[in-house]
Coordinates of C-alpha atoms in Angstrom, one line a residue:
A1 CA -50.1 -60.2 71.3
V2 CA -48.3 -60.0 67.8
P3 CA -49.5 -63.2 66.6
D4 CA -53.7 -61.5 66.8
L5 CA -52.4 -58.2 65.6
A6 CA -50.5 -60.4 62.1
R7 CA -54.3 -61.7 62.1
L8 CA -55.5 -57.8 62.4
L9 CA -54.0 -57.4 59.2
K10 CA -56.2 -59.7 57.5
S11 CA -58.4 -58.1 58.4
E12 CA -62.1 -56.8 56.3
I13 CA -62.5 -53.7 58.1
P14 CA -59.6 -50.9 57.3
D15 CA -59.0 -49.3 60.6
E16 CA -58.5 -52.4 62.1
R17 CA -55.9 -53.0 59.3
R18 CA -54.8 -49.4 59.9
G19 CA -54.2 -49.7 63.3
A20 CA -52.7 -53.2 64.1
A21 CA -49.8 -52.1 61.5
G22 CA -49.2 -49.2 63.5
L23 CA -49.0 -51.0 66.6
L24 CA -47.1 -53.0 65.4
G25 CA -44.0 -50.6 64.4
R26 CA -44.9 -49.5 68.3
I27 CA -43.5 -52.7 68.9
G28 CA -40.3 -52.6 66.9
P29 CA -37.4 -55.7 66.4
G30 CA -40.4 -57.7 68.5
A31 CA -42.5 -57.7 65.4
E32 CA -40.3 -59.4 63.5
I33 CA -42.3 -62.3 62.4
A34 CA -44.7 -59.7 60.6
I35 CA -43.0 -58.5 58.6
P36 CA -44.3 -61.0 55.5
D37 CA -47.7 -59.4 56.7
L38 CA -46.8 -56.1 56.4
L39 CA -44.4 -57.1 52.8
T40 CA -48.3 -57.8 51.9
I41 CA -49.8 -55.0 52.0
L42 CA -47.5 -52.9 49.9
K43 CA -49.5 -53.8 47.7
N44 CA -52.8 -53.6 48.8
A45 CA -55.6 -50.2 47.5
D46 CA -55.0 -48.0 50.1
P47 CA -52.5 -45.4 50.6
A48 CA -53.6 -45.2 54.0
L49 CA -52.5 -49.2 54.8
R50 CA -49.3 -48.7 52.6
S51 CA -47.4 -46.0 54.2
I52 CA -48.6 -46.9 57.7
A53 CA -46.7 -50.9 56.9
V54 CA -43.8 -48.6 55.5
Q55 CA -43.6 -47.0 58.6
S56 CA -43.6 -50.1 60.7
L57 CA -41.6 -52.2 58.8
G58 CA -38.7 -49.1 59.2
K59 CA -39.7 -49.3 63.2
I60 CA -39.1 -52.5 63.0
G61 CA -35.9 -52.0 62.3
L62 CA -34.9 -55.5 60.1
L63 CA -33.8 -55.1 56.1
T64 CA -34.2 -58.6 55.5
P65 CA -33.3 -59.2 51.4
E66 CA -37.3 -59.5 51.2
V67 CA -37.9 -56.0 53.0
L68 CA -35.2 -53.9 51.6
P69 CA -36.2 -54.3 47.7
A70 CA -40.5 -54.1 48.8
L71 CA -39.7 -50.5 50.8
L72 CA -36.8 -49.5 47.7
A73 CA -40.5 -50.2 44.9
S74 CA -42.4 -48.7 47.6
L75 CA -40.0 -45.6 46.0
K76 CA -41.9 -46.1 43.1
D77 CA -45.5 -45.8 45.0
E78 CA -48.1 -43.1 42.9
Q79 CA -48.8 -41.7 46.6
I80 CA -46.3 -39.6 48.7
E81 CA -46.9 -40.1 51.8
V82 CA -45.7 -43.5 51.2
R83 CA -42.9 -42.8 49.5
K84 CA -42.0 -40.7 52.2
N85 CA -42.7 -42.9 53.7
V86 CA -39.6 -45.4 52.5
I87 CA -37.3 -42.5 52.6
A88 CA -37.4 -41.9 55.9
A89 CA -37.9 -46.1 57.7
L90 CA -34.4 -46.0 55.7
H91 CA -32.6 -42.5 56.8
D92 CA -33.7 -42.4 60.7
G93 CA -32.6 -46.3 60.3
G94 CA -29.4 -45.3 59.1
F95 CA -29.6 -47.7 56.3
A96 CA -26.9 -46.9 53.7
S97 CA -26.0 -49.7 50.7
P98 CA -25.1 -49.5 46.6
D99 CA -28.8 -50.4 46.7
I100 CA -29.9 -48.1 48.2
A101 CA -28.2 -45.2 46.7
A102 CA -29.2 -46.7 43.6
A103 CA -32.9 -46.4 44.3
L104 CA -32.2 -42.8 45.4
S105 CA -30.5 -41.8 42.4
D106 CA -33.5 -43.1 40.2
A107 CA -35.8 -42.1 42.9
L108 CA -35.0 -38.3 42.6
H109 CA -34.9 -38.3 38.5
R110 CA -38.3 -39.6 38.7
E111 CA -40.1 -37.3 41.8
K112 CA -42.3 -34.8 41.3
D113 CA -42.5 -33.3 44.6
P114 CA -40.0 -30.7 45.5
A115 CA -40.4 -31.2 49.1
L116 CA -39.4 -34.6 48.9
S117 CA -36.7 -34.6 46.5
L118 CA -34.8 -32.3 48.7
E119 CA -35.8 -35.0 51.3
M120 CA -34.4 -37.5 48.7
A121 CA -31.3 -34.9 48.7
E122 CA -30.3 -35.2 51.6
Y123 CA -30.4 -39.1 52.6
L124 CA -28.3 -39.5 49.5
G125 CA -25.4 -37.3 50.3
D126 CA -25.7 -39.3 54.1
V127 CA -25.5 -42.8 52.2
D128 CA -22.9 -41.3 49.0
P129 CA -21.6 -37.6 48.8
D130 CA -20.5 -38.4 46.2
R131 CA -23.2 -38.8 43.6
T132 CA -23.7 -36.1 41.4
E133 CA -27.8 -35.9 41.8
V134 CA -27.4 -34.3 45.4
M135 CA -25.7 -30.8 43.6
D136 CA -28.3 -31.6 40.2
C137 CA -31.2 -31.3 42.8
C138 CA -30.0 -28.4 44.9
R139 CA -28.8 -26.7 41.8
K140 CA -32.7 -27.2 41.1
A141 CA -34.1 -25.5 44.1
L142 CA -31.9 -22.5 44.2
R143 CA -33.2 -21.8 41.2
S144 CA -36.6 -22.7 41.1
P145 CA -38.7 -19.4 43.2
P146 CA -39.3 -18.4 45.1
A147 CA -36.3 -16.2 46.1
F148 CA -34.1 -17.8 49.2
D149 CA -36.4 -16.2 52.1
P150 CA -35.6 -17.9 55.6
S151 CA -38.4 -19.2 56.7
P152 CA -39.1 -23.5 57.1
E153 CA -41.3 -23.5 55.4
N154 CA -39.2 -22.1 52.0
L155 CA -37.5 -24.8 49.7
T156 CA -34.3 -22.6 49.2
Y157 CA -33.6 -22.6 53.2
W158 CA -33.2 -25.9 53.6
T159 CA -30.8 -26.3 50.0
F160 CA -28.4 -23.8 52.0
H161 CA -29.4 -26.8 55.6
L162 CA -28.4 -28.9 52.8
L163 CA -25.3 -27.2 51.5
V164 CA -24.0 -26.4 55.2
E165 CA -25.2 -29.3 56.4
H166 CA -22.9 -31.5 53.5
I167 CA -19.9 -28.7 52.4
A168 CA -16.8 -30.2 54.4
E169 CA -17.9 -34.0 52.5
L170 CA -18.0 -31.9 49.1
G171 CA -15.0 -30.3 49.2
I172 CA -14.2 -29.0 45.7
K173 CA -17.7 -29.9 44.4
G174 CA -18.9 -27.2 47.3
R175 CA -18.0 -24.7 45.5
S176 CA -19.0 -25.0 42.9
M177 CA -22.4 -23.9 44.8
A178 CA -21.4 -20.6 45.9
D179 CA -22.2 -19.1 43.4
D180 CA -26.0 -20.6 42.7
L181 CA -26.1 -20.3 46.5
R182 CA -25.0 -15.9 46.2
A183 CA -27.7 -15.6 43.8
A184 CA -30.5 -17.3 45.5
M185 CA -29.9 -14.9 48.5
A186 CA -29.3 -11.8 46.5
T187 CA -32.5 -12.4 45.4
T188 CA -34.1 -11.3 48.3
Q189 CA -31.7 -7.6 49.0

């Protein structure tokens, strides 16, 4: 089945390519032989196909010397869904390395989407809690409207949870966030 799905990745029919890429991800590590074809898809013009390929590479779960650089390069993709799926693939796989930390740091500086920035900061905090970018991203989110609102749609809510989750790791650095957090919460009272 895997060789047939790998062949479908080269189909002229976009839905066949997307379907095959998704199914290879469901197969997981058993689809290892399709990794070169999935890597080729990361350069495809179809953003939905690139996004599915990133998901599938994450589900296959093998960070070979070819896969990791390709996923990290996809953090620069112009489509937010592709970037989100890279973060999910790496984070869900529990992957951590200095290369991942450096790529996350670079991506965090470029990222314009506040919600994705927080996802990146959370993962970067898991990979390397001493990175100042994590604290900077939290500060920025706490200072930006809307004010503290304990609803899942609110970025400040998620920032608060990110800080709580990492407070033990942050130590003294975490204390410097207390004033920002208090100020954000005070705006709702």
